[in-house]
PDB file of C-alpha atoms in Angstrom:
ATOM      1  CA  MET A   1     -16.037  -5.394 -47.898  1.00 43.00           C
ATOM      2  CA  GLY A   2     -13.675  -4.625 -50.782  1.00 43.00           C
ATOM      3  CA  VAL A   3     -11.336  -2.662 -48.475  1.00 41.00           C
ATOM      4  CA  LEU A   4     -11.384  -5.450 -45.895  1.00 42.00           C
ATOM      5  CA  VAL A   5     -10.550  -8.015 -48.539  1.00 45.00           C
ATOM      6  CA  ASP A   6      -7.678  -5.898 -49.820  1.00 46.00           C
ATOM      7  CA  LEU A   7      -6.284  -5.508 -46.316  1.00 46.00           C
ATOM      8  CA  GLN A   8      -6.573  -9.245 -45.733  1.00 53.00           C
ATOM      9  CA  PHE A   9      -4.890  -9.866 -49.094  1.00 53.00           C
ATOM     10  CA  TYR A  10      -1.720  -8.170 -47.799  1.00 51.00           C
ATOM     11  CA  LYS A  11      -2.065  -9.187 -44.166  1.00 57.00           C
ATOM     12  CA  ASN A  12      -1.997 -12.915 -44.864  1.00 63.00           C
ATOM     13  CA  ARG A  13       0.555 -12.493 -47.701  1.00 75.00           C
ATOM     14  CA  SER A  14      -1.624 -14.488 -50.074  1.00 76.00           C
ATOM     15  CA  TYR A  15      -0.290 -12.413 -52.974  1.00 84.00           C
ATOM     16  CA  LEU A  16       2.837 -14.607 -52.724  1.00 89.00           C
ATOM     17  CA  LEU A  17       0.802 -17.328 -54.446  1.00 89.00           C
ATOM     18  CA  GLU A  18       0.458 -15.221 -57.586  1.00 90.00           C
ATOM     19  CA  LEU A  19       4.090 -14.151 -57.425  1.00 93.00           C
ATOM     20  CA  GLY A  20       5.282 -17.736 -56.981  1.00 92.00           C
ATOM     21  CA  THR A  21       3.021 -18.838 -59.852  1.00 90.00           C
ATOM     22  CA  PHE A  22       4.372 -16.080 -62.099  1.00 94.00           C
ATOM     23  CA  VAL A  23       8.023 -17.035 -61.473  1.00 96.00           C
ATOM     24  CA  PHE A  24       7.405 -20.763 -61.758  1.00 94.00           C
ATOM     25  CA  ALA A  25       5.463 -20.323 -65.050  1.00 93.00           C
ATOM     26  CA  ALA A  26       8.264 -18.158 -66.438  1.00 95.00           C
ATOM     27  CA  VAL A  27      10.871 -20.865 -65.709  1.00 96.00           C
ATOM     28  CA  LEU A  28       8.631 -23.672 -67.019  1.00 92.00           C
ATOM     29  CA  PHE A  29       7.773 -22.022 -70.340  1.00 92.00           C
ATOM     30  CA  ALA A  30      11.366 -20.942 -70.889  1.00 95.00           C
ATOM     31  CA  ALA A  31      12.884 -24.294 -69.934  1.00 94.00           C
ATOM     32  CA  ILE A  32      10.908 -26.621 -72.195  1.00 92.00           C
ATOM     33  CA  PRO A  33      12.176 -25.115 -75.498  1.00 94.00           C
ATOM     34  CA  ALA A  34      15.706 -24.869 -74.034  1.00 96.00           C
ATOM     35  CA  GLN A  35      15.737 -28.511 -72.927  1.00 96.00           C
ATOM     36  CA  THR A  36      14.439 -29.551 -76.334  1.00 96.00           C
ATOM     37  CA  GLN A  37      17.126 -27.651 -78.195  1.00 96.00           C
ATOM     38  CA  LEU A  38      19.855 -28.938 -75.892  1.00 96.00           C
ATOM     39  CA  VAL A  39      18.852 -32.530 -76.645  1.00 96.00           C
ATOM     40  CA  GLN A  40      18.693 -31.662 -80.320  1.00 96.00           C
ATOM     41  CA  GLN A  41      22.218 -30.214 -80.207  1.00 95.00           C
ATOM     42  CA  TYR A  42      23.448 -33.324 -78.353  1.00 96.00           C
ATOM     43  CA  GLU A  43      22.052 -35.621 -81.054  1.00 95.00           C
ATOM     44  CA  CYS A  44      23.500 -33.350 -83.757  1.00 95.00           C
ATOM     45  CA  ASP A  45      26.953 -33.603 -82.193  1.00 94.00           C
ATOM     46  CA  LEU A  46      26.683 -37.391 -81.994  1.00 93.00           C
ATOM     47  CA  LEU A  47      25.941 -37.560 -85.722  1.00 91.00           C
ATOM     48  CA  ALA A  48      28.454 -34.906 -86.742  1.00 88.00           C
ATOM     49  CA  GLU A  49      30.554 -37.376 -88.714  1.00 84.00           C
ATOM     50  CA  GLU A  50      27.558 -38.166 -90.945  1.00 85.00           C
ATOM     51  CA  ARG A  51      27.018 -34.545 -91.958  1.00 87.00           C
ATOM     52  CA  PRO A  52      27.373 -34.057 -95.738  1.00 86.00           C
ATOM     53  CA  ALA A  53      30.248 -31.765 -96.734  1.00 81.00           C
ATOM     54  CA  ASN A  54      27.919 -29.373 -98.572  1.00 78.00           C
ATOM     55  CA  GLN A  55      25.510 -28.961 -95.601  1.00 85.00           C
ATOM     56  CA  THR A  56      25.945 -26.364 -92.884  1.00 87.00           C
ATOM     57  CA  GLU A  57      25.875 -27.396 -89.235  1.00 86.00           C
ATOM     58  CA  ASP A  58      22.579 -25.553 -88.615  1.00 88.00           C
ATOM     59  CA  ASP A  59      20.911 -27.237 -91.585  1.00 91.00           C
ATOM     60  CA  PHE A  60      22.162 -30.615 -90.463  1.00 93.00           C
ATOM     61  CA  CYS A  61      21.015 -30.070 -86.860  1.00 94.00           C
ATOM     62  CA  ASN A  62      17.556 -29.120 -88.162  1.00 94.00           C
ATOM     63  CA  SER A  63      17.381 -32.063 -90.560  1.00 93.00           C
ATOM     64  CA  SER A  64      14.793 -34.786 -90.225  1.00 92.00           C
ATOM     65  CA  LYS A  65      17.462 -37.277 -89.229  1.00 92.00           C
ATOM     66  CA  VAL A  66      18.587 -35.278 -86.190  1.00 95.00           C
ATOM     67  CA  THR A  67      15.192 -33.937 -85.124  1.00 94.00           C
ATOM     68  CA  GLY A  68      13.717 -37.443 -85.450  1.00 93.00           C
ATOM     69  CA  ARG A  69      16.309 -38.868 -83.079  1.00 95.00           C
ATOM     70  CA  ALA A  70      15.876 -35.938 -80.703  1.00 95.00           C
ATOM     71  CA  SER A  71      12.107 -36.444 -80.748  1.00 93.00           C
ATOM     72  CA  ASN A  72      12.486 -40.099 -79.724  1.00 94.00           C
ATOM     73  CA  VAL A  73      14.843 -39.205 -76.878  1.00 95.00           C
ATOM     74  CA  LEU A  74      12.559 -36.424 -75.623  1.00 94.00           C
ATOM     75  CA  PHE A  75       9.547 -38.734 -75.764  1.00 91.00           C
ATOM     76  CA  ASN A  76      11.354 -41.320 -73.618  1.00 93.00           C
ATOM     77  CA  LEU A  77      12.552 -38.615 -71.191  1.00 94.00           C
ATOM     78  CA  GLN A  78       8.969 -37.403 -70.798  1.00 92.00           C
ATOM     79  CA  LEU A  79       7.806 -40.972 -70.094  1.00 90.00           C
ATOM     80  CA  GLY A  80      10.550 -41.157 -67.476  1.00 93.00           C
ATOM     81  CA  ALA A  81       8.829 -38.349 -65.608  1.00 93.00           C
ATOM     82  CA  VAL A  82       5.212 -39.208 -66.384  1.00 89.00           C
ATOM     83  CA  PHE A  83       5.116 -42.773 -65.026  1.00 91.00           C
ATOM     84  CA  PRO A  84       6.578 -41.918 -61.591  1.00 93.00           C
ATOM     85  CA  ALA A  85       4.269 -38.875 -61.438  1.00 92.00           C
ATOM     86  CA  LEU A  86       1.232 -41.073 -62.130  1.00 88.00           C
ATOM     87  CA  LEU A  87       2.225 -43.312 -59.235  1.00 91.00           C
ATOM     88  CA  VAL A  88       2.470 -40.509 -56.651  1.00 93.00           C
ATOM     89  CA  VAL A  89       0.385 -37.558 -57.787  1.00 90.00           C
ATOM     90  CA  THR A  90      -2.904 -38.693 -56.267  1.00 91.00           C
ATOM     91  CA  TYR A  91      -1.209 -39.601 -53.002  1.00 93.00           C
ATOM     92  CA  LEU A  92       0.655 -36.296 -52.837  1.00 92.00           C
ATOM     93  CA  GLY A  93      -2.635 -34.505 -53.469  1.00 91.00           C
ATOM     94  CA  ALA A  94      -4.245 -36.372 -50.557  1.00 92.00           C
ATOM     95  CA  LEU A  95      -1.226 -35.590 -48.366  1.00 92.00           C
ATOM     96  CA  SER A  96      -1.776 -31.867 -49.012  1.00 92.00           C
ATOM     97  CA  ASP A  97      -5.155 -32.176 -47.288  1.00 92.00           C
ATOM     98  CA  ALA A  98      -3.519 -33.796 -44.254  1.00 92.00           C
ATOM     99  CA  PHE A  99      -0.255 -31.855 -43.952  1.00 92.00           C
ATOM    100  CA  GLY A 100      -1.065 -28.562 -45.693  1.00 92.00           C
ATOM    101  CA  ARG A 101      -0.663 -26.994 -49.110  1.00 93.00           C
ATOM    102  CA  LYS A 102       2.924 -25.820 -48.684  1.00 92.00           C
ATOM    103  CA  PHE A 103       4.120 -29.415 -48.596  1.00 89.00           C
ATOM    104  CA  ALA A 104       2.598 -30.074 -52.008  1.00 92.00           C
ATOM    105  CA  MET A 105       3.934 -26.772 -53.420  1.00 93.00           C
ATOM    106  CA  ILE A 106       7.498 -27.086 -52.213  1.00 94.00           C
ATOM    107  CA  THR A 107       7.970 -30.750 -53.196  1.00 95.00           C
ATOM    108  CA  PRO A 108       7.685 -30.204 -56.985  1.00 94.00           C
ATOM    109  CA  VAL A 109       9.821 -27.045 -56.733  1.00 95.00           C
ATOM    110  CA  VAL A 110      12.557 -29.243 -55.265  1.00 96.00           C
ATOM    111  CA  GLY A 111      12.008 -31.576 -58.219  1.00 96.00           C
ATOM    112  CA  GLY A 112      12.269 -28.623 -60.574  1.00 95.00           C
ATOM    113  CA  LEU A 113      15.577 -27.649 -58.970  1.00 97.00           C
ATOM    114  CA  ILE A 114      16.869 -31.183 -59.473  1.00 97.00           C
ATOM    115  CA  GLN A 115      15.802 -31.227 -63.130  1.00 97.00           C
ATOM    116  CA  THR A 116      17.251 -27.786 -63.833  1.00 97.00           C
ATOM    117  CA  ALA A 117      20.523 -28.682 -62.139  1.00 97.00           C
ATOM    118  CA  GLY A 118      20.669 -31.866 -64.184  1.00 97.00           C
ATOM    119  CA  TYR A 119      20.319 -29.960 -67.467  1.00 97.00           C
ATOM    120  CA  LEU A 120      22.882 -27.428 -66.289  1.00 97.00           C
ATOM    121  CA  LEU A 121      25.423 -30.166 -65.647  1.00 97.00           C
ATOM    122  CA  PHE A 122      24.491 -31.835 -68.915  1.00 96.00           C
ATOM    123  CA  SER A 123      25.081 -28.590 -70.831  1.00 96.00           C
ATOM    124  CA  ILE A 124      28.540 -28.247 -69.241  1.00 96.00           C
ATOM    125  CA  PHE A 125      29.934 -31.777 -69.210  1.00 94.00           C
ATOM    126  CA  LYS A 126      28.008 -33.356 -72.148  1.00 91.00           C
ATOM    127  CA  PHE A 127      27.834 -36.710 -70.353  1.00 92.00           C
ATOM    128  CA  ASN A 128      25.791 -39.621 -71.675  1.00 93.00           C
ATOM    129  CA  ILE A 129      22.185 -38.607 -72.025  1.00 94.00           C
ATOM    130  CA  ASN A 130      21.013 -41.795 -70.334  1.00 94.00           C
ATOM    131  CA  TRP A 131      21.828 -40.108 -66.989  1.00 95.00           C
ATOM    132  CA  MET A 132      19.087 -37.590 -67.757  1.00 96.00           C
ATOM    133  CA  TYR A 133      16.538 -40.393 -67.343  1.00 96.00           C
ATOM    134  CA  VAL A 134      17.541 -40.539 -63.683  1.00 96.00           C
ATOM    135  CA  VAL A 135      16.924 -36.778 -63.418  1.00 97.00           C
ATOM    136  CA  HIS A 136      13.496 -37.053 -65.017  1.00 97.00           C
ATOM    137  CA  VAL A 137      12.472 -39.993 -62.847  1.00 97.00           C
ATOM    138  CA  LEU A 138      13.392 -38.036 -59.689  1.00 97.00           C
ATOM    139  CA  TYR A 139      11.436 -35.072 -60.993  1.00 97.00           C
ATOM    140  CA  GLY A 140       8.455 -37.305 -61.668  1.00 95.00           C
ATOM    141  CA  PHE A 141       8.418 -38.648 -58.119  1.00 96.00           C
ATOM    142  CA  THR A 142       7.985 -35.073 -56.815  1.00 96.00           C
ATOM    143  CA  GLY A 143       4.698 -34.730 -58.689  1.00 92.00           C
ATOM    144  CA  THR A 144       5.917 -32.306 -61.425  1.00 92.00           C
ATOM    145  CA  TRP A 145       4.153 -29.045 -62.206  1.00 89.00           C
ATOM    146  CA  ALA A 146       0.742 -30.772 -62.042  1.00 88.00           C
ATOM    147  CA  ILE A 147       0.804 -31.233 -58.259  1.00 92.00           C
ATOM    148  CA  LEU A 148       2.166 -27.693 -57.800  1.00 91.00           C
ATOM    149  CA  LEU A 149      -0.721 -26.108 -59.696  1.00 88.00           C
ATOM    150  CA  MET A 150      -3.207 -28.279 -57.812  1.00 90.00           C
ATOM    151  CA  ALA A 151      -1.769 -27.116 -54.503  1.00 92.00           C
ATOM    152  CA  MET A 152      -1.691 -23.460 -55.568  1.00 90.00           C
ATOM    153  CA  PHE A 153      -5.330 -23.370 -56.609  1.00 89.00           C
ATOM    154  CA  SER A 154      -6.312 -25.335 -53.489  1.00 91.00           C
ATOM    155  CA  ALA A 155      -4.466 -22.804 -51.366  1.00 91.00           C
ATOM    156  CA  LEU A 156      -6.263 -20.015 -53.176  1.00 87.00           C
ATOM    157  CA  SER A 157      -9.584 -21.631 -52.282  1.00 88.00           C
ATOM    158  CA  ASP A 158      -8.421 -21.818 -48.668  1.00 89.00           C
ATOM    159  CA  VAL A 159      -7.530 -18.145 -48.365  1.00 86.00           C
ATOM    160  CA  THR A 160     -10.805 -17.017 -49.932  1.00 84.00           C
ATOM    161  CA  ARG A 161     -13.045 -19.327 -47.870  1.00 83.00           C
ATOM    162  CA  HIS A 162     -14.322 -16.337 -45.855  1.00 79.00           C
ATOM    163  CA  TYR A 163     -14.649 -14.173 -48.992  1.00 78.00           C
ATOM    164  CA  PRO A 164     -16.430 -16.355 -51.590  1.00 77.00           C
ATOM    165  CA  SER A 165     -17.472 -13.274 -53.562  1.00 76.00           C
ATOM    166  CA  VAL A 166     -13.859 -12.585 -54.556  1.00 79.00           C
ATOM    167  CA  ARG A 167     -12.826 -16.163 -55.235  1.00 81.00           C
ATOM    168  CA  ALA A 168     -13.495 -15.946 -58.969  1.00 77.00           C
ATOM    169  CA  ALA A 169     -11.466 -12.729 -59.206  1.00 79.00           C
ATOM    170  CA  ARG A 170      -8.524 -14.344 -57.393  1.00 83.00           C
ATOM    171  CA  PHE A 171      -8.673 -17.356 -59.691  1.00 83.00           C
ATOM    172  CA  SER A 172      -8.571 -14.995 -62.644  1.00 80.00           C
ATOM    173  CA  THR A 173      -5.546 -13.287 -61.095  1.00 84.00           C
ATOM    174  CA  MET A 174      -3.856 -16.644 -60.759  1.00 87.00           C
ATOM    175  CA  GLU A 175      -4.597 -17.453 -64.402  1.00 85.00           C
ATOM    176  CA  GLY A 176      -3.212 -14.058 -65.349  1.00 85.00           C
ATOM    177  CA  ALA A 177      -0.001 -14.804 -63.437  1.00 89.00           C
ATOM    178  CA  LEU A 178       0.334 -18.086 -65.330  1.00 90.00           C
ATOM    179  CA  ILE A 179      -0.193 -16.359 -68.675  1.00 89.00           C
ATOM    180  CA  LEU A 180       2.135 -13.413 -68.021  1.00 90.00           C
ATOM    181  CA  GLY A 181       4.781 -15.690 -66.542  1.00 93.00           C
ATOM    182  CA  GLY A 182       4.566 -18.092 -69.461  1.00 92.00           C
ATOM    183  CA  CYS A 183       4.722 -15.357 -72.098  1.00 93.00           C
ATOM    184  CA  GLY A 184       7.512 -13.439 -70.384  1.00 94.00           C
ATOM    185  CA  GLY A 185       9.555 -16.531 -69.613  1.00 95.00           C
ATOM    186  CA  ALA A 186       9.356 -17.899 -73.148  1.00 94.00           C
ATOM    187  CA  MET A 187      10.172 -14.527 -74.735  1.00 95.00           C
ATOM    188  CA  VAL A 188      13.066 -13.572 -72.440  1.00 96.00           C
ATOM    189  CA  GLY A 189      14.258 -17.176 -72.235  1.00 96.00           C
ATOM    190  CA  GLY A 190      14.548 -17.531 -76.014  1.00 95.00           C
ATOM    191  CA  TRP A 191      16.476 -14.267 -76.300  1.00 96.00           C
ATOM    192  CA  ALA A 192      18.799 -15.191 -73.394  1.00 96.00           C
ATOM    193  CA  LEU A 193      19.414 -18.665 -74.825  1.00 96.00           C
ATOM    194  CA  GLU A 194      20.470 -17.261 -78.185  1.00 95.00           C
ATOM    195  CA  LYS A 195      22.645 -14.525 -76.665  1.00 95.00           C
ATOM    196  CA  TYR A 196      24.316 -16.336 -73.751  1.00 96.00           C
ATOM    197  CA  GLY A 197      24.016 -20.074 -74.449  1.00 96.00           C
ATOM    198  CA  PHE A 198      22.743 -23.068 -72.518  1.00 97.00           C
ATOM    199  CA  THR A 199      24.948 -22.851 -69.427  1.00 96.00           C
ATOM    200  CA  VAL A 200      24.071 -19.258 -68.518  1.00 97.00           C
ATOM    201  CA  PHE A 201      20.420 -19.955 -69.315  1.00 97.00           C
ATOM    202  CA  PHE A 202      20.205 -22.915 -66.937  1.00 97.00           C
ATOM    203  CA  VAL A 203      22.088 -21.058 -64.181  1.00 97.00           C
ATOM    204  CA  ALA A 204      19.501 -18.269 -64.416  1.00 97.00           C
ATOM    205  CA  SER A 205      16.681 -20.848 -64.441  1.00 97.00           C
ATOM    206  CA  LEU A 206      18.112 -22.467 -61.325  1.00 97.00           C
ATOM    207  CA  VAL A 207      18.162 -19.109 -59.547  1.00 97.00           C
ATOM    208  CA  LEU A 208      14.597 -18.285 -60.577  1.00 97.00           C
ATOM    209  CA  MET A 209      13.331 -21.731 -59.563  1.00 97.00           C
ATOM    210  CA  GLY A 210      14.931 -21.146 -56.186  1.00 97.00           C
ATOM    211  CA  LEU A 211      13.204 -17.762 -56.000  1.00 96.00           C
ATOM    212  CA  ALA A 212       9.861 -19.431 -56.684  1.00 95.00           C
ATOM    213  CA  GLY A 213      10.573 -21.829 -53.818  1.00 95.00           C
ATOM    214  CA  VAL A 214      11.420 -18.958 -51.453  1.00 95.00           C
ATOM    215  CA  LEU A 215       8.196 -17.131 -52.318  1.00 94.00           C
ATOM    216  CA  LEU A 216       6.145 -20.224 -51.652  1.00 92.00           C
ATOM    217  CA  CYS A 217       8.010 -20.873 -48.387  1.00 92.00           C
ATOM    218  CA  LEU A 218       7.159 -17.367 -47.234  1.00 92.00           C
ATOM    219  CA  PHE A 219       3.476 -17.929 -48.009  1.00 90.00           C
ATOM    220  CA  PRO A 220       1.707 -18.786 -44.722  1.00 89.00           C
ATOM    221  CA  GLU A 221       0.049 -22.183 -44.611  1.00 90.00           C
ATOM    222  CA  SER A 222      -3.493 -21.705 -45.851  1.00 89.00           C
ATOM    223  CA  LEU A 223      -5.178 -24.849 -44.542  1.00 89.00           C
ATOM    224  CA  PRO A 224      -6.072 -24.620 -40.832  1.00 89.00           C
ATOM    225  CA  ARG A 225      -5.156 -27.646 -38.757  1.00 89.00           C
ATOM    226  CA  ASP A 226      -8.772 -28.041 -37.641  1.00 89.00           C
ATOM    227  CA  ASN A 227      -9.808 -28.581 -41.260  1.00 88.00           C
ATOM    228  CA  ARG A 228      -7.275 -31.341 -42.004  1.00 92.00           C
ATOM    229  CA  PRO A 229      -8.349 -35.018 -42.217  1.00 90.00           C
ATOM    230  CA  PRO A 230      -6.131 -37.831 -40.918  1.00 92.00           C
ATOM    231  CA  PRO A 231      -3.187 -38.771 -43.181  1.00 91.00           C
ATOM    232  CA  PRO A 232      -4.345 -40.957 -46.094  1.00 90.00           C
ATOM    233  CA  THR A 233      -3.262 -44.553 -46.562  1.00 91.00           C
ATOM    234  CA  TRP A 234      -1.589 -45.592 -49.802  1.00 89.00           C
ATOM    235  CA  ARG A 235      -4.419 -48.054 -50.375  1.00 88.00           C
ATOM    236  CA  SER A 236      -7.078 -45.350 -50.386  1.00 87.00           C
ATOM    237  CA  ALA A 237      -5.130 -42.658 -52.299  1.00 89.00           C
ATOM    238  CA  ASN A 238      -3.117 -44.527 -54.934  1.00 89.00           C
ATOM    239  CA  VAL A 239      -3.870 -43.864 -58.586  1.00 87.00           C
ATOM    240  CA  ILE A 240      -5.783 -47.157 -59.071  1.00 90.00           C
ATOM    241  CA  SER A 241      -8.185 -46.382 -56.208  1.00 89.00           C
ATOM    242  CA  VAL A 242      -8.755 -42.871 -57.582  1.00 84.00           C
ATOM    243  CA  LEU A 243      -9.438 -44.213 -61.080  1.00 84.00           C
ATOM    244  CA  CYS A 244     -12.004 -46.627 -59.595  1.00 87.00           C
ATOM    245  CA  VAL A 245     -13.787 -43.626 -58.075  1.00 83.00           C
ATOM    246  CA  PHE A 246     -13.814 -41.942 -61.495  1.00 81.00           C
ATOM    247  CA  LEU A 247     -15.275 -45.048 -63.128  1.00 85.00           C
ATOM    248  CA  ARG A 248     -18.260 -44.983 -60.757  1.00 86.00           C
ATOM    249  CA  SER A 249     -19.452 -41.683 -62.164  1.00 85.00           C
ATOM    250  CA  SER A 250     -19.903 -41.024 -65.885  1.00 85.00           C
ATOM    251  CA  MET A 251     -19.472 -37.288 -65.348  1.00 86.00           C
ATOM    252  CA  LEU A 252     -16.193 -37.713 -63.483  1.00 83.00           C
ATOM    253  CA  PHE A 253     -15.015 -40.239 -66.072  1.00 85.00           C
ATOM    254  CA  PHE A 254     -15.628 -37.933 -69.021  1.00 88.00           C
ATOM    255  CA  LEU A 255     -14.195 -34.902 -67.233  1.00 83.00           C
ATOM    256  CA  GLY A 256     -11.139 -36.834 -66.170  1.00 80.00           C
ATOM    257  CA  THR A 257     -10.594 -38.259 -69.633  1.00 85.00           C
ATOM    258  CA  ALA A 258     -10.927 -34.840 -71.265  1.00 83.00           C
ATOM    259  CA  PHE A 259      -8.507 -33.326 -68.773  1.00 76.00           C
ATOM    260  CA  ALA A 260      -5.977 -36.158 -69.252  1.00 76.00           C
ATOM    261  CA  LEU A 261      -6.090 -35.794 -73.035  1.00 79.00           C
ATOM    262  CA  ASN A 262      -5.698 -32.009 -72.794  1.00 75.00           C
ATOM    263  CA  VAL A 263      -2.688 -32.307 -70.466  1.00 72.00           C
ATOM    264  CA  SER A 264      -1.143 -34.933 -72.792  1.00 73.00           C
ATOM    265  CA  VAL A 265      -1.474 -32.621 -75.801  1.00 73.00           C
ATOM    266  CA  VAL A 266      -0.059 -29.613 -73.910  1.00 70.00           C
ATOM    267  CA  ALA A 267       2.846 -31.597 -72.470  1.00 70.00           C
ATOM    268  CA  GLY A 268       3.801 -33.125 -75.825  1.00 73.00           C
ATOM    269  CA  TRP A 269       3.289 -29.955 -77.822  1.00 76.00           C
ATOM    270  CA  GLY A 270       6.076 -28.104 -75.991  1.00 78.00           C
ATOM    271  CA  SER A 271       8.827 -30.244 -77.472  1.00 85.00           C
ATOM    272  CA  VAL A 272       7.221 -31.172 -80.773  1.00 87.00           C
ATOM    273  CA  ASN A 273       6.565 -27.594 -81.867  1.00 89.00           C
ATOM    274  CA  VAL A 274      10.192 -26.572 -81.195  1.00 93.00           C
ATOM    275  CA  LEU A 275      11.571 -29.391 -83.322  1.00 92.00           C
ATOM    276  CA  TYR A 276       8.970 -28.764 -86.017  1.00 93.00           C
ATOM    277  CA  VAL A 277       9.582 -25.006 -86.469  1.00 93.00           C
ATOM    278  CA  LYS A 278      13.350 -25.489 -86.400  1.00 93.00           C
ATOM    279  CA  HIS A 279      13.110 -28.285 -88.982  1.00 92.00           C
ATOM    280  CA  VAL A 280      10.676 -26.529 -91.322  1.00 93.00           C
ATOM    281  CA  PHE A 281      11.631 -22.874 -90.857  1.00 93.00           C
ATOM    282  CA  GLY A 282      15.137 -23.041 -89.391  1.00 93.00           C
ATOM    283  CA  TRP A 283      14.238 -20.566 -86.633  1.00 94.00           C
ATOM    284  CA  ASP A 284      16.852 -19.525 -84.106  1.00 93.00           C
ATOM    285  CA  GLU A 285      16.413 -19.742 -80.318  1.00 93.00           C
ATOM    286  CA  ALA A 286      15.009 -16.227 -79.948  1.00 95.00           C
ATOM    287  CA  THR A 287      12.368 -16.722 -82.650  1.00 95.00           C
ATOM    288  CA  VAL A 288      11.334 -20.037 -81.070  1.00 95.00           C
ATOM    289  CA  GLY A 289      10.931 -18.193 -77.784  1.00 95.00           C
ATOM    290  CA  TYR A 290       8.777 -15.498 -79.337  1.00 94.00           C
ATOM    291  CA  PHE A 291       6.616 -18.137 -81.007  1.00 93.00           C
ATOM    292  CA  THR A 292       6.168 -20.020 -77.722  1.00 91.00           C
ATOM    293  CA  ALA A 293       5.262 -16.763 -75.971  1.00 93.00           C
ATOM    294  CA  ALA A 294       2.652 -15.963 -78.615  1.00 92.00           C
ATOM    295  CA  TYR A 295       1.163 -19.436 -78.261  1.00 86.00           C
ATOM    296  CA  ALA A 296       0.977 -19.106 -74.473  1.00 84.00           C
ATOM    297  CA  GLY A 297      -0.602 -15.683 -74.830  1.00 86.00           C
ATOM    298  CA  LEU A 298      -3.280 -16.913 -77.226  1.00 85.00           C
ATOM    299  CA  ARG A 299      -4.132 -19.812 -74.932  1.00 78.00           C
ATOM    300  CA  GLY A 300      -4.441 -17.341 -72.092  1.00 77.00           C
ATOM    301  CA  LEU A 301      -6.773 -15.102 -74.100  1.00 78.00           C
ATOM    302  CA  GLY A 302      -8.870 -18.178 -74.827  1.00 75.00           C
ATOM    303  CA  VAL A 303      -9.211 -18.901 -71.117  1.00 71.00           C
ATOM    304  CA  LEU A 304      -9.844 -15.307 -70.053  1.00 72.00           C
ATOM    305  CA  LEU A 305     -12.002 -14.100 -72.945  1.00 77.00           C
ATOM    306  CA  VAL A 306     -13.333 -16.837 -75.238  1.00 72.00           C
ATOM    307  CA  LEU A 307     -14.252 -19.367 -72.534  1.00 65.00           C
ATOM    308  CA  PRO A 308     -16.388 -16.920 -70.477  1.00 70.00           C
ATOM    309  CA  ALA A 309     -18.140 -15.799 -73.684  1.00 75.00           C
ATOM    310  CA  VAL A 310     -18.969 -19.405 -74.628  1.00 70.00           C
ATOM    311  CA  LEU A 311     -20.204 -20.169 -71.117  1.00 63.00           C
ATOM    312  CA  HIS A 312     -22.374 -17.044 -71.240  1.00 73.00           C
ATOM    313  CA  MET A 313     -23.947 -18.122 -74.509  1.00 79.00           C
ATOM    314  CA  LEU A 314     -24.581 -21.665 -73.183  1.00 72.00           C
ATOM    315  CA  HIS A 315     -26.435 -20.238 -70.192  1.00 68.00           C
TER     316      HIS A 315
END
């Protein structure tokens, strides 16, 4: 059975899921600190006339005045993506059941390309940052990384439907791709940002995001047409209808609430930690990248090692 599974693994090219996940995670974990520092530099430049004569530019950029303003801007930019995503994410998830997983995987990659291109142009032309709200709203309407991960794990369930004994192993492989991609992306991204600057960094990110899209396009559709329900209506699949379903079950309500809080913390931490360590420690871009990589690695170890141990003790 193991040999048959291995042959099927290559025959149906399902390994492209892990490769696409690895590349996407690398871009994601590298981009968040870079976007944060670009906004911080923008705010620092706006306030340059207020810099005291006895304060260096780096110290001023890492001051509470600049990081505070950058934090407010980043918070609003995040909201610009979150609210549109909340409106469409449940509907996009339902559409993936009707039209296949590739639809739900490619859509947020297109959004990622739009967002990365927006930051690339922003790093070159330094236009008014209010235009970046348009970029974030467009990204939000594509479902963001949340819908992509949902589609990837759903596709993984599809390709292992005839091999349930290896499903857990493939899920672990997917988690490993996320961890390795996140660690590698943050580490290399921080080094590249310090050495080559924002423009080169975002050009490279744009290329890698495109590569992730190509890998996912090459992945054969995993959901057979016979297993697809009719296309959902907006009335049945909008976020309010889904929340009503959650409210009918206490277990779903608590699970959903815990997941929402966890995602909120993770999403907000990415920007806050960058501003904090630069303000308190004055770290450069490479050190911030190494720190982000270490954080991602420790979270990964928690998922792969600590969580199974806790579950084993509970049982």
